Coordinates of C-alpha atoms in Angstrom, one line a residue:
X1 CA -30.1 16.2 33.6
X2 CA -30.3 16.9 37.2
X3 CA -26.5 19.2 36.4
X4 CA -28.8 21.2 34.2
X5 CA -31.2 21.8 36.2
X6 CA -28.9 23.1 39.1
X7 CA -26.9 24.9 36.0
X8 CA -29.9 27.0 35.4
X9 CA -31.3 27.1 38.9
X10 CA -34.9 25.8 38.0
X11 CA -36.1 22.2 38.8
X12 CA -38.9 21.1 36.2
X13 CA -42.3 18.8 37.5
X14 CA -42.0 17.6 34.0
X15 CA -38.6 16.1 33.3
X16 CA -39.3 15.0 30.1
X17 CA -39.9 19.0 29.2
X18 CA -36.4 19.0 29.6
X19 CA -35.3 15.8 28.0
X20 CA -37.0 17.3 24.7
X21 CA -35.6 20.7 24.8
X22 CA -32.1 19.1 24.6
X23 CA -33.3 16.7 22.0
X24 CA -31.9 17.8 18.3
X25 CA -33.8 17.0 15.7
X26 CA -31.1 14.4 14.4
X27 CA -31.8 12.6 17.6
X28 CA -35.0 12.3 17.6
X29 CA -34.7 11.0 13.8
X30 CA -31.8 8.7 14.5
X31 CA -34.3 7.2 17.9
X32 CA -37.6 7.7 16.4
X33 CA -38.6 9.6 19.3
X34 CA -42.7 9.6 19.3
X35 CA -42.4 13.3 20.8
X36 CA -40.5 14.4 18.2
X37 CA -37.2 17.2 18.8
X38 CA -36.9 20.2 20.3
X39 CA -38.0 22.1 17.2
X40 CA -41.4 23.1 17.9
X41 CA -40.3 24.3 22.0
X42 CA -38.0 26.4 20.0
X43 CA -41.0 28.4 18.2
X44 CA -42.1 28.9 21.5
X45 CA -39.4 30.0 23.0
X46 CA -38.4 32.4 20.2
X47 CA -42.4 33.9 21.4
X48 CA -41.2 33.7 25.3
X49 CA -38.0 35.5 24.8
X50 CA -39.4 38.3 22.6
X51 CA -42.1 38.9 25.1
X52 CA -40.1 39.2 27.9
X53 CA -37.2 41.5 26.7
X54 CA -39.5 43.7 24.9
X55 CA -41.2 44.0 28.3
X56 CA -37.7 44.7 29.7
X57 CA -36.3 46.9 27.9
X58 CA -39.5 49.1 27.4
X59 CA -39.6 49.6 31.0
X60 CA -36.1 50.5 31.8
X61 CA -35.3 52.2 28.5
X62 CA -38.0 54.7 28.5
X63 CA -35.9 57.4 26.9
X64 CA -35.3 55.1 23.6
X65 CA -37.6 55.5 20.6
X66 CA -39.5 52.5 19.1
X67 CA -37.2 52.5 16.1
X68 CA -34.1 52.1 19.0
X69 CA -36.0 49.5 21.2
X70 CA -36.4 47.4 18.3
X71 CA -32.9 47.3 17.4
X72 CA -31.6 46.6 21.2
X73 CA -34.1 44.1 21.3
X74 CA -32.6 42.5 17.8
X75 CA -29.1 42.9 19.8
X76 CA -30.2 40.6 22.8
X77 CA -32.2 37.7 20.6
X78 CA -29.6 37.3 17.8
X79 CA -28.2 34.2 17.6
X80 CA -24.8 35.4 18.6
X81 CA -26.8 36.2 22.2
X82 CA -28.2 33.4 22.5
X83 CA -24.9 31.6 21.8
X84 CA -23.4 33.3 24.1
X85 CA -26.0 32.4 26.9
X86 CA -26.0 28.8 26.0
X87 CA -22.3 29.0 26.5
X88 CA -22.2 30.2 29.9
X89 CA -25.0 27.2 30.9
X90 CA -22.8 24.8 29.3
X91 CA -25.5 23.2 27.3
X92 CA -23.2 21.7 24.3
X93 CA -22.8 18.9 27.2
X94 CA -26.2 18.3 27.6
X95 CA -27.9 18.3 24.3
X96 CA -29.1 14.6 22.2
X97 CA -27.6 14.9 19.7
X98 CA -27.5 12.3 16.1
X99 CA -24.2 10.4 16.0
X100 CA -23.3 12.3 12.7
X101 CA -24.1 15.6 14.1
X102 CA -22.1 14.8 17.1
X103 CA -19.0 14.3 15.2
X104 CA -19.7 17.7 12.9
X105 CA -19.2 19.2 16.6
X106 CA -22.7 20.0 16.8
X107 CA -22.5 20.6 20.1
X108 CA -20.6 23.9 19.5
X109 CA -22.4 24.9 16.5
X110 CA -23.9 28.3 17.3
X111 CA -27.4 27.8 15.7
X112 CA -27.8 24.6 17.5
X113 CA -26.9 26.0 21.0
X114 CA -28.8 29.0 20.3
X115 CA -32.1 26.9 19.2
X116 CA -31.2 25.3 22.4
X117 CA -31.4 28.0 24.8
X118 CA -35.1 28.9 23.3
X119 CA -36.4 25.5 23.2
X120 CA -35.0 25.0 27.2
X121 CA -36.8 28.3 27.8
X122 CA -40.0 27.5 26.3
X123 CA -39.8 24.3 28.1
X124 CA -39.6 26.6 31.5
X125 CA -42.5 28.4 30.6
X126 CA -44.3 25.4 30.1
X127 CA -43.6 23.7 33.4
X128 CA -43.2 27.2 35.7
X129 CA -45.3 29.5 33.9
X130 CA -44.1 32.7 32.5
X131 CA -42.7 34.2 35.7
X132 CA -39.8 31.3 36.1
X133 CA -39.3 32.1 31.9
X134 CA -38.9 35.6 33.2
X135 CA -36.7 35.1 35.1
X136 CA -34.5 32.4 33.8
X137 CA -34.1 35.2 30.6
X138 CA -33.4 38.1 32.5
X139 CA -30.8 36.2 34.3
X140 CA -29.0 36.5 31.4
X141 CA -29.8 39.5 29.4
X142 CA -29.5 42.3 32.2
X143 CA -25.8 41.9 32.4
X144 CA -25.7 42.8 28.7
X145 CA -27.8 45.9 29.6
X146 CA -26.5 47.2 32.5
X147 CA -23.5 44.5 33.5
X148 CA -20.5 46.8 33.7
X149 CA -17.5 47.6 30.8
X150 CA -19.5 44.8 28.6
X151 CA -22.9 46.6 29.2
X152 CA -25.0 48.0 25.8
X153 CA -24.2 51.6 25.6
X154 CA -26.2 53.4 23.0
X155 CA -23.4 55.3 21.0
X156 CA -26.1 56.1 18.1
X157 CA -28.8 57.4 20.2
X158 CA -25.8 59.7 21.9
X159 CA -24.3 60.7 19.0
X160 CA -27.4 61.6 17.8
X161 CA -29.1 63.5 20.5
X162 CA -25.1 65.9 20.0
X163 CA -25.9 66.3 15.7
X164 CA -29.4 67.3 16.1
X165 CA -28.7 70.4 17.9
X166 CA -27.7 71.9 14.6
X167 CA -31.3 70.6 13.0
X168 CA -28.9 71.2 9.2
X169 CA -26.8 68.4 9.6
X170 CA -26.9 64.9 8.1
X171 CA -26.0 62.0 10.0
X172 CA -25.7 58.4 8.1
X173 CA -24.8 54.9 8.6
X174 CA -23.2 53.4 5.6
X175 CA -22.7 49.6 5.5
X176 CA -19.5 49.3 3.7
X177 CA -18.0 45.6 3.9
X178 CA -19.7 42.7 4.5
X179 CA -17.5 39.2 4.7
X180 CA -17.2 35.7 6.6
X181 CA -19.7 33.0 6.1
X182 CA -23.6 33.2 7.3
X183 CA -22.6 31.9 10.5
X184 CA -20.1 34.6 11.3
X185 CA -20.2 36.8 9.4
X186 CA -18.1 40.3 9.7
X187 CA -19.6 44.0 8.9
X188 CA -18.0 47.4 8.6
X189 CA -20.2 50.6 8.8
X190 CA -19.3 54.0 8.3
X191 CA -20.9 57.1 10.2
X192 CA -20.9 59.9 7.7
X193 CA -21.8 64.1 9.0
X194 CA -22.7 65.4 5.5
X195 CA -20.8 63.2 3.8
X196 CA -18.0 63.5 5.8
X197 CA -16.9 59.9 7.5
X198 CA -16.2 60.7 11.5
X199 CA -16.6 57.0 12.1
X200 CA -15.7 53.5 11.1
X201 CA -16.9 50.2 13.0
X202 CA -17.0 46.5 12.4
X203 CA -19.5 43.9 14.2
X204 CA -20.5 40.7 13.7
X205 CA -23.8 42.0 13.1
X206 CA -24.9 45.6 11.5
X207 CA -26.1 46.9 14.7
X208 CA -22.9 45.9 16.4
X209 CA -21.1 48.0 13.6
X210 CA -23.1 50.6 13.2
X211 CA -22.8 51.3 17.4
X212 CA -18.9 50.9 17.1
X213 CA -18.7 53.6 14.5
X214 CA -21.1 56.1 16.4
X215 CA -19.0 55.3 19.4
X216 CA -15.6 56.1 17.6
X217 CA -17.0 59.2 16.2
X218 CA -18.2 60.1 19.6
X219 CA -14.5 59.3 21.1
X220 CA -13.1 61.9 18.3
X221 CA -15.7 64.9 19.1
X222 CA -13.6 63.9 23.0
X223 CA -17.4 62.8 24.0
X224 CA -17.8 60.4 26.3
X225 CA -21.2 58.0 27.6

């Protein structure tokens, strides 16, 4: 574990904090582990993560209505996020995992690596405090804010600051396809102006597609953010 804990930068008192957070629950079934899995870190660290980017984002994004700060916030703690994050740490490598689960590649199952990443956080928190959680999460989410061509822009909040200057028009988000299985699945949205489509986006998640549309719509009024 001592690759992990250079991997994340953070060096735990409490080793076995770590031990458990890697620990999936068909490990700790298939070893009888007293301590159980990493299950009940991961309700903490779902707590941990939703404290500290709503903290984030409510500071930096100050021009963003509640309604918007909610669904950035949905962005960045969706399991396709965390994913994502658990991917760049490499923690497939390191997690316990049951000898049947390993061989149903567990280790690259995306809701296992994304429980992964809370329960290692809430393990942080537990050892550092909530300073090191801080900033273990932020280490990851600010690139996705503000990190360049792959940064969040907010194409609806844009689009919709350039309708409402004529108060009579009606801007909607229509979902209009929704395919692929629960673990990836596949959505497309339309942006209609009084009924009219200007926009169509897909996403692997209705906010993704419903930003992709705004931000087509906003490439055809020759807008640009």
């Amino acid at each position: 574990m001592k690759k992990l804990e250079e991997a994340i930068g953070y060096t735990f008192k409490n080793p076995k904090l770590l031990q458990r957070a890697m620990s999936h629950s068909s490990y700790a079934n298939e070893m009888r582990l007293h301590e159980g899995s990493n299950e009940r870190l991961e309700f903490l660290g779902d707590a941990v993560l939703s404290i500290v980017v709503s903290d984030y984002i409510f500071k930096h994004f100050s021009h963003l209505p509640e309604g918007e700060l909610t669904k950035l916030r949905a962005s960045l703690v969706c399991e396709k996020s965390l994913y994502g994050f658990s991917r760049q740490l490499g923690l497939g490598d390191y997690l316990l995992l049951g000898k049947g689960e390993q061989q149903n590649g567990g280790r690259e199952r995306p809701s296992i690596l994304a429980d992964a990443f809370e329960a290692l956080l809430a393990a942080i928190y537990l050892d550092g405090g909530m300073e090191q959680a801080r900033q273990f999460v932020l280490r990851f989410v600010k690139p996705e804010l503000h990190g360049g061509p792959e940064a969040f822009k907010d194409y609806k909040t844009a689009l919709q600051e350039i309708i409402q200057q004529n108060p009579e028009e009606l801007l909607q988000y229509v979902l209009v396809d929704e395919s692929g299985p629960d673990h990836d699945k596949s959505f497309t949205v339309e942006v209609r102006l009084n009924s009219n489509v200007i926009g169509v986006g897909k996403g692997h998640s209705k906010k993704a597609a419903e930003q992709a549309a705004a931000s087509q719509a906003l490439e055809l009024m020759g807008e640009k953010i």
